[in-house]
Coordinates of C-alpha atoms in Angstrom, one line a residue:
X59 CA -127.1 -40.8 -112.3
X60 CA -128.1 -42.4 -116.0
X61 CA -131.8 -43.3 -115.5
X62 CA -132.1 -47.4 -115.5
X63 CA -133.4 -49.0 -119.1
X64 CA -136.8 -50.4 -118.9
X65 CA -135.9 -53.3 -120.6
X66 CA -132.5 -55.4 -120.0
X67 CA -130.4 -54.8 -123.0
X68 CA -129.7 -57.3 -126.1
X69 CA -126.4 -57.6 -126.3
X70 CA -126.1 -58.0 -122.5
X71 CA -128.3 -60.8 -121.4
X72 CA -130.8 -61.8 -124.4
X73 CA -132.4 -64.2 -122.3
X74 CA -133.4 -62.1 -120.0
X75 CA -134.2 -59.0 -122.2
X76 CA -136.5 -61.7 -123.7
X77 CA -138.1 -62.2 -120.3
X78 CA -138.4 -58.7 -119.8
X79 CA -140.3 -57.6 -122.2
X80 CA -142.8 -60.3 -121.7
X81 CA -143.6 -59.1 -118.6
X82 CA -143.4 -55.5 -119.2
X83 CA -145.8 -55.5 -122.7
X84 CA -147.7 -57.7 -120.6
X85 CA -147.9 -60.5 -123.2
X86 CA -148.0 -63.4 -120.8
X87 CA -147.2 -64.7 -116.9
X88 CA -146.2 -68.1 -116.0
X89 CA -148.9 -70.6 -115.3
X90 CA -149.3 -72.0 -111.3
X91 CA -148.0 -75.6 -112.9
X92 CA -144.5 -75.3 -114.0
X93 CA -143.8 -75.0 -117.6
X94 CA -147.2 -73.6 -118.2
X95 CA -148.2 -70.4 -118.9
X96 CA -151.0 -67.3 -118.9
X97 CA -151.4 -65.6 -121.8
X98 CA -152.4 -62.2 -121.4
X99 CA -155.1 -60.2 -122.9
X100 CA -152.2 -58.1 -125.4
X101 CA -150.7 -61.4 -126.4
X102 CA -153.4 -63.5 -126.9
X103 CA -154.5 -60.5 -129.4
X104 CA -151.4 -61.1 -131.1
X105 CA -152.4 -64.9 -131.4
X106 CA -155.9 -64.3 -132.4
X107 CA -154.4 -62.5 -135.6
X108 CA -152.2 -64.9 -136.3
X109 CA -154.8 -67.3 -135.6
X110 CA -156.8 -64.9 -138.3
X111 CA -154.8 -64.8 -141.1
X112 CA -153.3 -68.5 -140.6
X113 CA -157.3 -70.1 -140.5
X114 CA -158.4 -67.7 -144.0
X115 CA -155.2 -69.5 -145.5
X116 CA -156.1 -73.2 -144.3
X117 CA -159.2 -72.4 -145.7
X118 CA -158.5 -71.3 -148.9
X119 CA -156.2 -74.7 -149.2
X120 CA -159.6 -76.9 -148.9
X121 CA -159.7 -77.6 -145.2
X122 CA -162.1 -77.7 -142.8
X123 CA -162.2 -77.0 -139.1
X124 CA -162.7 -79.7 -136.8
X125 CA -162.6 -80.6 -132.9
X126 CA -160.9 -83.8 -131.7
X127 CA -161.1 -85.1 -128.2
X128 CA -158.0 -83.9 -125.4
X129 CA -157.9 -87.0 -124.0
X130 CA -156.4 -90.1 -125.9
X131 CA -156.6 -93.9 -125.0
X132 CA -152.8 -94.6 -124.6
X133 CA -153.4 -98.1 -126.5
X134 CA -154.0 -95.6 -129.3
X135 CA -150.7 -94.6 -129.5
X136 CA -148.8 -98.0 -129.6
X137 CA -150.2 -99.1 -132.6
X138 CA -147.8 -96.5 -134.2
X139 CA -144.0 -97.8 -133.1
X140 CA -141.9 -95.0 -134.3
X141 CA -144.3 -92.5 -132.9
X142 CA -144.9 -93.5 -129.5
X143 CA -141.3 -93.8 -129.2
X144 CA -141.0 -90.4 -130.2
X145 CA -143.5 -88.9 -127.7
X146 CA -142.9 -91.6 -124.9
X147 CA -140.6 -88.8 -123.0
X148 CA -142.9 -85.9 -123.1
X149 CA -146.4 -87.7 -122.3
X150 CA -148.7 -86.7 -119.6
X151 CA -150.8 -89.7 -118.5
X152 CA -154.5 -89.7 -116.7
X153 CA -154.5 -93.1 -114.5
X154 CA -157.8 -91.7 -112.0
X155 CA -160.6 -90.2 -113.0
X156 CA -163.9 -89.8 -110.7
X157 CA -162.3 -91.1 -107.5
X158 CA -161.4 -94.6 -109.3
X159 CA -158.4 -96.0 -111.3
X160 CA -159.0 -96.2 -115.1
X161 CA -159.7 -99.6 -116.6
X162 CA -157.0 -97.7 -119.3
X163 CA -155.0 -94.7 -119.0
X164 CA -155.2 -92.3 -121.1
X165 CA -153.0 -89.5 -122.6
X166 CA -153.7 -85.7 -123.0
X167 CA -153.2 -84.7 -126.4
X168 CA -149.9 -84.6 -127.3
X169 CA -150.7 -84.2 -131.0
X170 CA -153.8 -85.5 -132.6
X171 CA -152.4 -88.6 -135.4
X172 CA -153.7 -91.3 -133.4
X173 CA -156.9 -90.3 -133.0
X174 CA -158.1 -88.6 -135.7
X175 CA -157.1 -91.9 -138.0
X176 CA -158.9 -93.4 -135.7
X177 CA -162.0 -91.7 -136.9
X178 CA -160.7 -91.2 -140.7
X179 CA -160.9 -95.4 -140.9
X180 CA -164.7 -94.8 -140.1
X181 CA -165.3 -92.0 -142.4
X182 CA -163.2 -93.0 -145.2
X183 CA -164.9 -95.3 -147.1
X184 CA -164.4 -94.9 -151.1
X185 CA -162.5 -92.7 -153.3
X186 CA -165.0 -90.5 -153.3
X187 CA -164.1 -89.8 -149.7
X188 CA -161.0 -88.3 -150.8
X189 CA -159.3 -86.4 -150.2
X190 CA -160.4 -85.7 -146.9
X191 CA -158.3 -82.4 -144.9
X192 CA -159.4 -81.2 -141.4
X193 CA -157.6 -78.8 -139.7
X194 CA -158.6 -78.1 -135.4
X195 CA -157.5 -75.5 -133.4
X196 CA -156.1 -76.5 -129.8
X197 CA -154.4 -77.1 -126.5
X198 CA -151.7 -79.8 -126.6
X199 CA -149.6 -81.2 -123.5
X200 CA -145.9 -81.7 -123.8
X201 CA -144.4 -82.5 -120.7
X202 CA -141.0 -79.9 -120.5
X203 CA -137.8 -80.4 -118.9
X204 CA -136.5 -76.8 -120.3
X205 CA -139.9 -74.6 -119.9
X206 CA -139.7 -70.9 -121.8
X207 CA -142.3 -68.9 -122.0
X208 CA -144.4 -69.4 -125.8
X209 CA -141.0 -71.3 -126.8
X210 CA -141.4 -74.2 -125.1
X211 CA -144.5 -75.1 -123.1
X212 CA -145.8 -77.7 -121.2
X213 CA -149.1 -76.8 -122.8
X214 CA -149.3 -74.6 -125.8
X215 CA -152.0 -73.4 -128.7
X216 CA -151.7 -74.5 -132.1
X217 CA -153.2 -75.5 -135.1
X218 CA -152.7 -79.2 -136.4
X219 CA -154.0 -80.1 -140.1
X220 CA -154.6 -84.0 -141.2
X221 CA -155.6 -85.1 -144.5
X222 CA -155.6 -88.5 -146.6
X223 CA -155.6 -88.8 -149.8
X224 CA -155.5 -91.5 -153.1
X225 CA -151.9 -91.1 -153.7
X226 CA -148.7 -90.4 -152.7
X227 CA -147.8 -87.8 -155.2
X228 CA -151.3 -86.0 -153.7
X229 CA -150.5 -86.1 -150.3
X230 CA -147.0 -85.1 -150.9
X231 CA -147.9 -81.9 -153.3
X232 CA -150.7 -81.2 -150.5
X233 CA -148.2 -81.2 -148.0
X234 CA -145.7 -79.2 -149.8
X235 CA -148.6 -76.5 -150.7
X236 CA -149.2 -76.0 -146.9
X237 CA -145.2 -75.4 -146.4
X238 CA -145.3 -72.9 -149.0
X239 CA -148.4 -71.4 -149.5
X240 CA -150.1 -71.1 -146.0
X241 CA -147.0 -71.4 -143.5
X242 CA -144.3 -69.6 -145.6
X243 CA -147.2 -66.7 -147.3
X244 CA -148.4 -66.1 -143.6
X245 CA -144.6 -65.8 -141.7
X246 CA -143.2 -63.5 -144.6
X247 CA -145.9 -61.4 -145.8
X248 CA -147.9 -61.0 -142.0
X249 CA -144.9 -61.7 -139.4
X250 CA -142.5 -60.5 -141.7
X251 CA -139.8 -62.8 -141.0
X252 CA -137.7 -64.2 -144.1
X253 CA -137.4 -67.9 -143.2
X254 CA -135.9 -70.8 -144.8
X255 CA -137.6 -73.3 -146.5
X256 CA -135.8 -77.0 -146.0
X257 CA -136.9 -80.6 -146.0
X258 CA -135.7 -81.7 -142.5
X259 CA -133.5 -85.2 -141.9
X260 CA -134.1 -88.3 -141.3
X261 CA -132.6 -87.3 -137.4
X262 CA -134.8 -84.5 -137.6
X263 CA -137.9 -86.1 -138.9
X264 CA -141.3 -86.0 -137.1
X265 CA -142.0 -89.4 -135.7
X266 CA -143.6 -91.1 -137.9
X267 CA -143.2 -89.2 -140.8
X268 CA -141.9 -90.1 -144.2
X269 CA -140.7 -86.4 -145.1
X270 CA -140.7 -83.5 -142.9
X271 CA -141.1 -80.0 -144.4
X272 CA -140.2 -77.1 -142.2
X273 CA -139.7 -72.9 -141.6
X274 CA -136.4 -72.3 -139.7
X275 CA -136.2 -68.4 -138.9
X276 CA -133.6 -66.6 -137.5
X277 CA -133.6 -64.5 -134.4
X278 CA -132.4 -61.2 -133.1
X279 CA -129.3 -63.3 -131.1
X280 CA -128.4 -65.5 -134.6
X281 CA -130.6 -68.4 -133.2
X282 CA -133.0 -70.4 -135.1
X283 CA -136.5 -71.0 -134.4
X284 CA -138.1 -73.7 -136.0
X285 CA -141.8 -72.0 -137.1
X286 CA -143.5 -74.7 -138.9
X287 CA -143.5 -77.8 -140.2
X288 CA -145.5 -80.0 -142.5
X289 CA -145.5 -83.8 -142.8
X290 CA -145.8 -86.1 -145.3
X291 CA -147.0 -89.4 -142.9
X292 CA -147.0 -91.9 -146.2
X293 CA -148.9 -94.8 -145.0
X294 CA -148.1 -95.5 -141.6
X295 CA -150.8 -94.2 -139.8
X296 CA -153.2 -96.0 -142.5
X297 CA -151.5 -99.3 -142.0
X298 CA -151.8 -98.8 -138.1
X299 CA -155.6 -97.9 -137.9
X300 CA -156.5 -99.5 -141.3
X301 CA -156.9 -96.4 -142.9
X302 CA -158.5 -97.7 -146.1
X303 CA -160.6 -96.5 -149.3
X304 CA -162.1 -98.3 -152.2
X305 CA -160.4 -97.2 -155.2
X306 CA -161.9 -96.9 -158.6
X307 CA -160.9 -100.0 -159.7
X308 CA -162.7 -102.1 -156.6
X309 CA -159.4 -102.2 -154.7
X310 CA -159.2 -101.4 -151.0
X311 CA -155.8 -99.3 -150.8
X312 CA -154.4 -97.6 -147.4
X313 CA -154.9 -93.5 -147.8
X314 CA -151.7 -91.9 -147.9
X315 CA -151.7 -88.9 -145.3
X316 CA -149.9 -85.6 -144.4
X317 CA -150.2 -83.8 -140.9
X318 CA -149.0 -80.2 -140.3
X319 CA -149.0 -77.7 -137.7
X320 CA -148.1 -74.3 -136.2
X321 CA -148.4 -73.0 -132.6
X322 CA -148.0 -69.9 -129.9
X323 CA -144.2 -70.5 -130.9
X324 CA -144.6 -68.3 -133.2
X325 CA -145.3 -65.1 -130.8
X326 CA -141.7 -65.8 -129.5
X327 CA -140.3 -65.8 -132.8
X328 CA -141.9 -62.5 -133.7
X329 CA -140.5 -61.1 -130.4
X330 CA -137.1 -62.7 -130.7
X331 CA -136.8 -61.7 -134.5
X332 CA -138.2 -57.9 -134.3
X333 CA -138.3 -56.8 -130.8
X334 CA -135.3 -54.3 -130.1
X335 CA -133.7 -52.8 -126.6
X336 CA -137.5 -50.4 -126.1
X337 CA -139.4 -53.3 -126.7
X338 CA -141.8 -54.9 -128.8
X339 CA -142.3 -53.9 -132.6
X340 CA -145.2 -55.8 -134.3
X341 CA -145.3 -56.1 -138.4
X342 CA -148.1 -53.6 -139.3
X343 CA -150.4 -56.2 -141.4
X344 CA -150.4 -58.6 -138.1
X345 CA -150.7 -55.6 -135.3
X346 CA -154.4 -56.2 -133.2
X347 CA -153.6 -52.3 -133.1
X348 CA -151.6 -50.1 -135.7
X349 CA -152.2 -46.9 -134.6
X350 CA -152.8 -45.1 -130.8
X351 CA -154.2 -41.6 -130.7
X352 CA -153.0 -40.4 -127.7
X353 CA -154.2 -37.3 -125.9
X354 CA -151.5 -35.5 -124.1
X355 CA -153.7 -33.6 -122.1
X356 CA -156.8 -33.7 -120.6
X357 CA -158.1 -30.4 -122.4
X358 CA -161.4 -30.9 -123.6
X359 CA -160.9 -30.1 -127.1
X360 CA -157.9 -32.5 -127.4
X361 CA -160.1 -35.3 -126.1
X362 CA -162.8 -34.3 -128.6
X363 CA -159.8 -34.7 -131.5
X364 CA -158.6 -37.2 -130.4
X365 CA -161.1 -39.1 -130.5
X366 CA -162.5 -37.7 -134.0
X367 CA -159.0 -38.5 -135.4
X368 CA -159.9 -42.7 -134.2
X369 CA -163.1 -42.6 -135.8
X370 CA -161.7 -41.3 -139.1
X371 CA -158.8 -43.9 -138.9
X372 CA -161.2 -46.7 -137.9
X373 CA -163.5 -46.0 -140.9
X374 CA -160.5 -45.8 -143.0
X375 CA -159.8 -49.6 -142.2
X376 CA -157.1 -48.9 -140.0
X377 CA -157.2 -50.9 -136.4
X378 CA -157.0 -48.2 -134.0
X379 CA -157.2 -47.3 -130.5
X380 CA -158.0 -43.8 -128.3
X381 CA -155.6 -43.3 -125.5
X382 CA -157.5 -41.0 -123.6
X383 CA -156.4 -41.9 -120.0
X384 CA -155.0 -38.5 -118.8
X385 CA -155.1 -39.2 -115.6
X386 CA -151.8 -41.5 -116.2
X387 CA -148.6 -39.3 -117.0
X388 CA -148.0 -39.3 -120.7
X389 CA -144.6 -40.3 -120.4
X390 CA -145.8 -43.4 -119.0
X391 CA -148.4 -43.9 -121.6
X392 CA -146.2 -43.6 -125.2
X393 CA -143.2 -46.3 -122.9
X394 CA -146.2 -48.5 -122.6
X395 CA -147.0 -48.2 -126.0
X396 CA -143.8 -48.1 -127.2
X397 CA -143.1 -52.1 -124.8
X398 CA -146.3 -53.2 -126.9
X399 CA -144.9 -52.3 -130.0
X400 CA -147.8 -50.4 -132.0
X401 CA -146.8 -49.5 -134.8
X402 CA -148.0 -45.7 -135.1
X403 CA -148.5 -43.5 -132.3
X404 CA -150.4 -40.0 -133.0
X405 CA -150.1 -37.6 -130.0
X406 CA -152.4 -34.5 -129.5
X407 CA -151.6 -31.8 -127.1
X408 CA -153.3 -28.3 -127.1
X409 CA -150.5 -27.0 -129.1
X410 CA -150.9 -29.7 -131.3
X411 CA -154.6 -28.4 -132.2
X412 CA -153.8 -24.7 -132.3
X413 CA -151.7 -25.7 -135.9
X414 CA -153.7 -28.6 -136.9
X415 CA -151.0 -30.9 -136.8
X416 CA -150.1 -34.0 -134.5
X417 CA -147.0 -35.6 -133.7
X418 CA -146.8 -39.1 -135.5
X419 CA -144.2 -41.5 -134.3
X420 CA -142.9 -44.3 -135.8
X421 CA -142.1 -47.8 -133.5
X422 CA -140.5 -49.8 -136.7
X423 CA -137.8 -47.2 -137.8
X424 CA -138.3 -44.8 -135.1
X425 CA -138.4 -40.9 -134.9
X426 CA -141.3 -38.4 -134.7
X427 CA -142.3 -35.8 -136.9
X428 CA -145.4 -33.1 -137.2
X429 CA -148.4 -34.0 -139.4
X430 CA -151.2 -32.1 -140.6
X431 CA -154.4 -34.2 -138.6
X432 CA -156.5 -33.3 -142.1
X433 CA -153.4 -35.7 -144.1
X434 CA -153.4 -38.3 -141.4
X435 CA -155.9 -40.5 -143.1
X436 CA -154.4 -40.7 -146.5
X437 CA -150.8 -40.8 -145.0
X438 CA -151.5 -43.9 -142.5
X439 CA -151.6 -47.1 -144.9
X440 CA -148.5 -46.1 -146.6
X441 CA -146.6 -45.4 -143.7
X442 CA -147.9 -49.2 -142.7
X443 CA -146.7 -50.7 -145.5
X444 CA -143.9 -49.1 -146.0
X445 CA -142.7 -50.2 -142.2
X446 CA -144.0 -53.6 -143.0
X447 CA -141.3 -53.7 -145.6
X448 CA -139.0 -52.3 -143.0
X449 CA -139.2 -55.1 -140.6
X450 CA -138.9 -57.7 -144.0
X451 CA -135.7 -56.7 -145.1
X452 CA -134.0 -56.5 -141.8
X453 CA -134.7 -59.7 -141.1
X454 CA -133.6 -60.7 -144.6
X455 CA -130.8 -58.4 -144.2
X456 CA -130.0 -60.5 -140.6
X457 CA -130.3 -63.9 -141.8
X458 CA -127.9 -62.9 -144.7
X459 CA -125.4 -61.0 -143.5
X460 CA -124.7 -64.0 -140.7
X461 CA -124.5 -67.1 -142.5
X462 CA -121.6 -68.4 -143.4
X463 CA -120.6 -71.1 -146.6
X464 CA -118.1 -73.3 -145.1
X465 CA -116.7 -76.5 -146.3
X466 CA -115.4 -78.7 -142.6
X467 CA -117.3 -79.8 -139.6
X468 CA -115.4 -77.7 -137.5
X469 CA -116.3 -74.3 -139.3
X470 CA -120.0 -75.3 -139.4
X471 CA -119.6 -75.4 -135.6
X472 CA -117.5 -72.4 -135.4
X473 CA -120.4 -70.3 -137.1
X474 CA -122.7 -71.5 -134.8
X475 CA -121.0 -70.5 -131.6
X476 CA -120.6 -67.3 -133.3
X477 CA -124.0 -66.5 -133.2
X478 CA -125.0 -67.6 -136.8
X479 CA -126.1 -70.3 -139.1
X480 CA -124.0 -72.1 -141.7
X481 CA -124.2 -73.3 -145.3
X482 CA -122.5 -77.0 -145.7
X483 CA -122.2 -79.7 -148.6
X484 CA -124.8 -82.5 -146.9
X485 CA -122.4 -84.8 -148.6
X486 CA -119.4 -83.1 -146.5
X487 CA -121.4 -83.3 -143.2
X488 CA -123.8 -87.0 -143.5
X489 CA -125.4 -88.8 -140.5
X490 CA -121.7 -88.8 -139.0
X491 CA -121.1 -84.9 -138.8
X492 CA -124.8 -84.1 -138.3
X493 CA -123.9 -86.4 -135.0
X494 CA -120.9 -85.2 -134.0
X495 CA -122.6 -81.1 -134.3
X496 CA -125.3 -82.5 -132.0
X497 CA -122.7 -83.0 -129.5
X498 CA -122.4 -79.5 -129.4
X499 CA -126.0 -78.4 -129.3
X500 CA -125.6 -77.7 -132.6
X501 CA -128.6 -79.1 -135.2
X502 CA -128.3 -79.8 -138.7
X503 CA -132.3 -77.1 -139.1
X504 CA -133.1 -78.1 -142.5
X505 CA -132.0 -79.1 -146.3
X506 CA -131.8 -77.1 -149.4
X507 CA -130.8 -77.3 -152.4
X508 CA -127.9 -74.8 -153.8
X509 CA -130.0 -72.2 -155.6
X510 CA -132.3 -72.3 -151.9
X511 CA -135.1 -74.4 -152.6
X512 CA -136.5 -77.9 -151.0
X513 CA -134.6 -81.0 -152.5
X514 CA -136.6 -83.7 -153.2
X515 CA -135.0 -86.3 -151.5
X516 CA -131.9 -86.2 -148.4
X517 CA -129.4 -86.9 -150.6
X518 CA -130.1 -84.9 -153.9
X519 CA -126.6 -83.7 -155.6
X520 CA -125.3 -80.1 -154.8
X521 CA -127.8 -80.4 -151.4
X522 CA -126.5 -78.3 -148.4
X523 CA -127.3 -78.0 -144.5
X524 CA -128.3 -75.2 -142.9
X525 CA -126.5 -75.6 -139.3
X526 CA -127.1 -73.4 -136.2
X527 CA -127.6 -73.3 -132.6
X528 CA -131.7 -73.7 -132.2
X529 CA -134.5 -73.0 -129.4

């Protein structure tokens, strides 16, 4: 009888092979409250990398780290019309607190507009307040009719920048530099997933928003997964909280503001884009470990190796951990590691030591092969970068490979059902086909220009629409 797989496979049930491996890399369990969820001690060390390289990025593009308050005065959001509208369906209102009714509910934080204008009216003053960019890591409430675990969560972790600034043209380049230079830098070059920059529409648009820049990757089943986005808010949040600065000339003007933000969505992605039918595989430069030393057996000069062979990695810079639990079946060991997606596993048996060598295997392409333990250290940040590359270009490859170029409605949604995205003249599709695709679950992700960049405005000759079924 064929032993069972670990993991349900891709092509059968996606879904649930997605589910699967949650549970059995032990990334996350659902929370007590539905739609919520525990994050697990493996997965949150994927998040605190991301949250790593993602916070070194915001910094380096003038921002500052603040905290904002969880719980919002719901007048707050009505002074915003579009906005409130927009969040109305997925609010989570406090009416008690302490035993007593509020004088005045209040909302937990569905996203942080409201009240941090509330506070840039009071710190913005003059010109030479500007321009003023905060960025604050936290929990946000969403109420979810569709939970999936680090999808879509009644409460998730994110990151959510707001600035103000003198002009229009500076607030938009700001905002634009965050889509490209922070989001886009961080999801190619760390997660390793080639995603599409597009300006999204007007249907599409964050409430609120003026422009709305966003990510759109593809995933393992031809899905897209919408990463990032970055907003340029133009002056409705000024106008709303009287936003205002006194400009050079003696003029008060309203500040003209962007907000942006990323989240725990972005551990699905990197499951949904690289994981494969034995599990996990992280991108090297993002892995919280990139190499396991494993000892085979419980001999005592293996343990010793092994864990000589970690301290030489560690020193070397590499982020490394000593499996030397021999009193759990190796077998079971190298699956486990293997779910969680390490890149490099180094295993040590006494047979091992007798020729110097271990047996290094390879999560991202796969196979095992003998290693002299002296070349280990010089061999190891190649072998990294080379797989980070690896993981690149298949996704690339993926994304590729399954979009189509079509020129009707109906082939646009044909693609789509198919499992991929398609390419379509904006001028073929308009408000009217972007409608008629919604009635399909199909979404109209983004808008580029023909030669794949961002088009300045929704209806910029030669623009096409990237269409595909979405999470």
């Amino acid at each position: 009888m064929a032993k069972a797989p670990v993991l349900t496979p891709r092509a059968e049930d996606f879904p649930r092979w997605y589910q699967d491996l949650i549970n059995k890399a032990e990334l996350a369990d659902n929370g007590p409250v539905r739609g919520t969820m525990v994050i697990r001690p493996y997965g949150y060390g994927l998040w605190e990398r991301m949250q790593q390289e993602m916070d070194a990025r915001i910094k380096e593009a003038g921002a500052s780290n603040a905290y904002f308050p969880l719980f919002i005065p719901q007048s707050y959001l009505t002074k915003e019309a579009e906005h409130v509208e927009g969040f109305a369906p997925e609010l989570a209102v406090v009416t008690h607190g302490g035993g007593k009714e509020l004088e005045e509910p209040v909302v937990v934080r569905p996203t942080s507009e409201t009240i941090i204008n509330d506070y840039f009216s009071k710190w913005i003053q003059s010109y030479r307040d500007l321009p003023l960019l905060i960025n604050q890591w936290a929990n946000v409430v969403r109420w979810e009719m569709r939970p999936r675990v680090f999808l879509r969560t009644t409460e998730f972790l994110w990151q959510e920048g707001h600035t103000a600034h003198a002009t229009y043209e500076e607030a938009r380049d700001y905002a634009a530099h965050i889509h490209r230079e922070v989001y886009a830098d961080f999801m190619v070059n760390v997660l390793a997933i080639d995603v599409v920059l597009g300006r999204k529409t007007a249907r599409e648009r964050f409430a609120g928003a003026i422009n709305t820049l966003t990510l759109e990757g593809m995933m393992g089943d031809g899905k897209a997964l919408q990463m990032g986005t970055s907003h340029e808010l133009g002056t409705n949040f000024s106008k709303a909280f009287n936003t205002t600065y006194l400009s050079k000339e003696g003029k008060q003007e309203l500040a003209w503001q962007t907000s942006w933000g990323s989240s725990t969505r972005m551990v699905g992605g990197l499951i949904m884009s690289h994981g494969d039918d034995s599990g996990l595989r992280v991108p090297p430069r993002l892995a919280p470990v990139q190499a396991v030393v494993l000892a085979i057996k419980g001999d005592e000069a293996v343990l010793a190796k092994v864990r000589e062979i970690g301290d030489r990695l560690k020193a070397a810079g590499i982020r490394v951990q000593v499996d030397d639990r021999t009193d759990t079946p190796f077998g079971r060991r190298a699956v486990d590691w293997e779910l969680k997606g390490v890149p490099v596993r180094i295993e040590v048996g006494p047979r091992d030591l007798e020729g110097g060598t271990a047996m290094l295997a390879r999560r991202i392409p796969g196979g095992k092969e003998p290693v002299a333990i002296d070349a280990l250290t010089g061999l190891l940040p190649k072998v990294l970068e080379d797989d980070q590359a690896l993981l690149l270009s298949q996704s690339r490859e993926r994304r590729e490979s399954r979009t189509a170029d079509v020129t009707t409605i109906e082939e646009a949604a044909e693609a789509a059902a198919a499992g991929g995205w398609a390419r379509i003249p904006w001028a073929t599709l308009g408000t009217e086909g972007e409608a008629l695709l919604a009635d399909q679950a199909v979404s109209v992700r983004c808008l580029v220009t023909e030669d794949g960049a961002v088009p300045d405005t929704d209806d910029a000759p030669g623009t096409l629409a990237i269409v595909a079924r979405a999470y």
